[in-house]
XYZ file of C-alpha atoms in Angstrom:
324
model
C 81.297 87.743 51.926
C 83.413 88.340 54.996
C 82.879 87.426 59.040
C 84.960 88.262 61.761
C 85.342 86.104 65.064
C 86.180 87.422 68.675
C 88.124 84.920 71.182
C 90.752 85.522 73.323
C 94.437 85.330 72.660
C 96.613 82.641 73.907
C 99.369 82.560 72.039
C 101.296 82.596 75.018
C 99.720 80.821 78.133
C 102.299 79.820 80.437
C 106.406 81.279 81.029
C 108.925 78.466 80.200
C 113.027 78.091 82.132
C 115.256 81.976 81.026
C 112.317 83.251 79.979
C 112.335 86.840 80.659
C 110.518 89.402 82.499
C 111.658 94.372 82.300
C 110.218 94.789 85.767
C 109.773 98.521 87.231
C 109.070 100.062 90.308
C 107.845 102.776 92.642
C 107.450 103.510 96.274
C 105.139 106.130 96.087
C 105.511 108.686 93.577
C 109.312 107.587 93.695
C 111.427 105.311 92.189
C 112.764 102.364 94.393
C 114.506 100.608 91.432
C 114.045 100.903 86.907
C 114.992 98.631 84.304
C 115.618 95.769 85.963
C 115.971 91.837 84.246
C 114.276 89.311 86.152
C 114.801 85.368 84.468
C 112.230 82.517 85.040
C 112.904 79.302 87.194
C 116.284 80.692 87.955
C 118.359 79.693 91.046
C 116.397 76.590 92.005
C 112.906 78.881 92.000
C 110.728 78.647 90.462
C 108.907 81.797 89.599
C 110.492 85.342 88.818
C 113.366 86.214 90.763
C 116.442 88.553 89.799
C 120.116 88.629 89.578
C 121.809 90.261 91.947
C 118.599 90.316 94.186
C 115.526 93.198 95.838
C 114.636 93.430 98.740
C 111.135 94.906 99.580
C 111.191 98.163 101.655
C 110.964 97.923 105.324
C 107.356 100.552 104.894
C 104.699 99.030 102.604
C 101.473 101.154 102.474
C 98.273 102.192 100.530
C 99.320 105.794 100.864
C 102.498 107.303 99.848
C 104.590 104.030 100.723
C 102.522 101.806 98.354
C 105.046 99.911 96.113
C 103.721 99.580 92.462
C 105.502 97.166 90.213
C 105.269 97.611 85.939
C 106.594 94.996 84.292
C 106.598 93.787 80.296
C 107.761 90.394 78.679
C 109.190 90.697 75.127
C 110.247 94.400 75.803
C 111.924 96.779 77.122
C 109.690 99.749 78.797
C 111.132 102.645 78.446
C 109.386 104.310 81.838
C 107.321 103.345 84.319
C 104.306 101.037 82.768
C 104.905 102.792 79.380
C 106.798 101.665 75.630
C 107.748 104.538 73.948
C 108.089 102.242 71.221
C 107.004 99.011 69.201
C 106.945 98.088 65.633
C 106.003 94.111 65.276
C 108.046 92.406 63.273
C 106.391 92.956 59.693
C 106.866 87.959 59.490
C 104.610 86.219 61.514
C 107.091 83.207 62.814
C 109.308 87.060 64.249
C 106.706 88.534 65.928
C 106.422 88.314 69.853
C 103.153 87.523 72.163
C 103.721 91.131 74.242
C 102.782 90.954 77.442
C 102.220 93.995 80.925
C 101.042 93.654 84.027
C 100.561 96.411 86.625
C 100.882 95.155 90.593
C 99.746 97.872 93.463
C 100.685 96.571 96.898
C 100.284 98.109 100.152
C 101.503 94.755 102.357
C 103.998 93.734 102.028
C 103.083 89.616 101.088
C 104.172 85.926 102.104
C 107.692 85.199 101.502
C 107.520 87.936 100.221
C 106.451 86.815 97.103
C 104.189 88.062 95.037
C 101.356 87.425 91.500
C 102.067 89.069 88.612
C 98.593 89.185 86.479
C 99.900 89.426 82.925
C 97.460 90.608 79.437
C 98.375 90.701 76.310
C 99.453 94.051 74.969
C 98.267 92.965 71.020
C 95.857 91.588 68.476
C 96.082 88.613 67.092
C 94.770 88.415 63.554
C 93.871 85.128 61.565
C 93.005 84.980 58.033
C 90.393 82.093 56.373
C 89.688 81.516 53.176
C 86.623 79.155 51.757
C 84.698 79.385 48.144
C 81.185 78.389 48.114
C 80.787 77.770 43.905
C 82.063 74.390 42.978
C 81.877 75.328 39.377
C 85.345 78.218 39.943
C 88.501 76.999 41.023
C 90.068 79.526 42.768
C 93.965 79.441 43.868
C 95.113 82.082 46.250
C 98.764 82.553 46.178
C 99.367 85.565 49.157
C 97.726 87.364 51.404
C 98.227 90.217 52.768
C 96.994 92.491 55.780
C 97.375 96.736 54.896
C 97.154 100.305 55.768
C 96.651 99.733 59.396
C 99.802 101.792 62.405
C 102.360 99.542 62.493
C 103.772 101.714 64.976
C 103.197 102.998 68.484
C 103.278 104.032 71.907
C 102.153 101.783 74.752
C 101.023 102.784 78.586
C 99.802 100.501 81.111
C 99.626 102.831 84.184
C 96.387 102.028 84.162
C 96.138 98.680 83.978
C 94.888 98.308 80.399
C 97.713 98.551 78.089
C 96.123 101.270 75.800
C 98.118 102.348 72.867
C 98.779 105.147 70.799
C 99.514 104.705 67.237
C 101.679 106.464 64.211
C 98.274 106.280 61.538
C 99.374 106.223 58.066
C 99.066 108.016 55.361
C 98.540 109.067 52.003
C 98.960 105.680 49.393
C 99.314 102.313 51.649
C 102.666 101.304 52.125
C 105.273 98.045 52.134
C 105.137 99.562 56.037
C 102.052 99.339 56.724
C 100.898 96.275 55.503
C 102.154 92.288 56.712
C 101.762 89.622 54.529
C 102.427 86.082 53.935
C 102.760 83.940 50.559
C 102.084 80.526 49.606
C 104.538 79.616 48.176
C 103.153 76.851 45.827
C 99.787 78.452 45.376
C 96.652 77.261 47.534
C 92.864 76.130 45.776
C 90.838 76.605 47.895
C 87.233 73.817 48.611
C 84.635 74.373 50.542
C 85.927 74.129 53.712
C 87.774 76.600 55.821
C 91.625 76.463 55.158
C 93.899 79.798 57.470
C 96.308 80.885 55.180
C 98.248 82.443 58.240
C 99.562 79.032 58.486
C 100.374 78.416 62.397
C 101.530 81.020 62.763
C 98.746 83.749 64.031
C 99.653 87.846 63.156
C 99.899 90.178 65.621
C 99.358 93.307 64.710
C 98.781 96.526 67.331
C 95.281 97.279 68.313
C 93.829 99.867 66.477
C 90.383 100.772 64.972
C 89.965 100.356 61.327
C 87.732 103.353 60.788
C 91.016 105.736 59.529
C 89.622 107.831 56.192
C 86.391 105.340 56.147
C 84.747 106.316 53.017
C 80.878 105.040 52.348
C 79.973 101.783 53.313
C 81.796 99.564 53.541
C 83.395 100.325 50.464
C 86.853 101.026 49.941
C 87.937 104.661 47.741
C 91.203 105.767 46.461
C 92.793 108.731 47.761
C 94.236 109.950 44.261
C 94.726 109.424 40.333
C 95.838 105.751 39.889
C 97.172 105.794 36.203
C 97.724 103.507 33.819
C 102.384 102.759 33.725
C 102.487 104.391 37.047
C 100.771 102.084 39.416
C 100.980 98.655 38.556
C 97.551 96.319 39.636
C 99.223 93.637 39.697
C 102.127 94.394 43.002
C 98.754 95.455 44.373
C 99.610 98.588 44.982
C 96.718 100.644 44.899
C 96.086 103.407 46.623
C 93.711 102.200 49.240
C 91.662 105.035 51.860
C 90.658 102.217 54.639
C 92.432 98.843 56.189
C 91.718 95.567 54.481
C 92.590 92.229 53.429
C 93.782 91.289 50.051
C 94.182 88.068 48.906
C 96.790 87.147 45.265
C 93.657 84.722 43.882
C 93.581 83.117 39.821
C 90.175 81.949 38.895
C 89.062 78.769 36.819
C 86.768 76.952 35.423
C 86.248 73.942 38.080
C 85.860 71.763 34.605
C 88.154 72.917 32.076
C 90.828 75.085 33.878
C 90.071 77.441 31.798
C 91.060 80.921 33.366
C 87.947 83.018 34.120
C 89.692 86.053 35.823
C 93.567 86.624 35.353
C 95.719 86.439 38.569
C 95.078 89.221 40.710
C 94.291 91.608 44.247
C 91.665 91.132 45.405
C 90.192 93.246 47.640
C 88.324 93.444 50.740
C 87.655 96.031 53.418
C 87.810 96.108 57.359
C 86.419 97.947 59.437
C 86.653 95.680 63.271
C 87.636 97.500 66.606
C 91.126 95.859 67.530
C 91.212 95.154 71.421
C 93.823 94.448 72.768
C 94.186 90.515 73.747
C 91.569 89.742 71.395
C 91.662 87.222 68.486
C 90.046 87.927 65.015
C 89.509 85.369 62.480
C 88.140 86.241 59.102
C 87.078 84.032 57.106
C 86.565 85.043 53.742
C 84.132 83.062 50.340
C 86.205 84.252 48.013
C 83.611 82.696 45.670
C 82.229 86.950 46.035
C 85.581 88.318 44.063
C 85.727 90.719 46.055
C 87.438 93.998 44.966
C 90.115 95.360 42.355
C 91.076 97.773 41.354
C 90.993 99.931 38.231
C 92.318 103.606 36.822
C 90.199 106.105 38.410
C 89.820 109.881 38.590
C 91.719 111.211 42.282
C 87.420 111.248 43.300
C 87.435 110.466 46.824
C 83.274 109.160 45.529
C 84.965 106.458 42.882
C 83.870 102.897 44.865
C 86.257 98.884 43.790
C 84.788 97.097 41.232
C 83.900 94.208 42.491
C 85.220 91.241 40.736
C 83.125 89.233 39.911
C 79.639 90.093 40.495
C 77.376 87.738 38.246
C 77.095 89.923 35.564
C 79.132 88.458 32.621
C 79.679 90.222 30.029
C 78.171 89.700 26.986
C 77.441 91.682 23.314
C 74.951 90.735 20.928
C 74.861 91.571 16.574
C 71.958 92.777 16.431
C 71.853 95.845 14.596
C 73.297 94.266 12.144
C 76.471 95.394 10.655
C 75.836 98.760 8.563
C 75.590 98.089 5.702
C 78.466 98.772 3.021
C 77.286 103.146 0.912
C 78.012 101.804 -2.685
């Protein structure tokens, strides 16, 4: 089984010296200043300031002279309150906690100091795994999240981060996958192990129901033939978002291989929201689903890797007798 919990994301909880934000400002319907860098703890000020400084307009009101600020951390805006294209880095260690803030001012604040309240613009994804079957030794060597939107446009002119994403189409490809290797492999126990380590994935918010068919099952979108697509590489033509673990199943007492190392898939259909942290906990003893060589029919579901029914043969009827 697979469960997901949701809590507030807080990777960037405070600003540090030399951190910079990108600020655009409008006065009424006109631009007041565009694309200005403000630096934290610069020139003896504990907040954000710019060099050269920018000054408040003489007249501010709640009509045509309303002043509105749009600020982003970790990415430059392409227009006030907008980023036309953003692609998170594939490696978790290289990703950033993209923040955005909108502030409307109808009066000039005391001492000219206004307060920006930043929101997390991305979703944070963590994958954990465990093994509930003591008779099995399960080793995980890789983890990935796949068939998700990788690039999107951000608009926070309403004050809330709203994304328009470029959804993946056709077979799952490397550009739609976030992956991480567990170099020496990790033997799973009954305790939950964090497979993404200290770095969580920061991914575009999105509703993971794209082309989902069936109830909690993954399907193929086109033929999957031996010799053209290798199951060992995990290149299944999946038609929905998934978490996949590369697993080796062995007998816990003898180390004999029960199921050879291969990718095991779990479909996910969560609606990822901005500013939320999602922790997925996979019980690998349930085996997930495996790619098989199937027809192009989209109604063909993936086979479960461990379904509790071992294949066995008896010898009845007996061997056919020789005919003299």
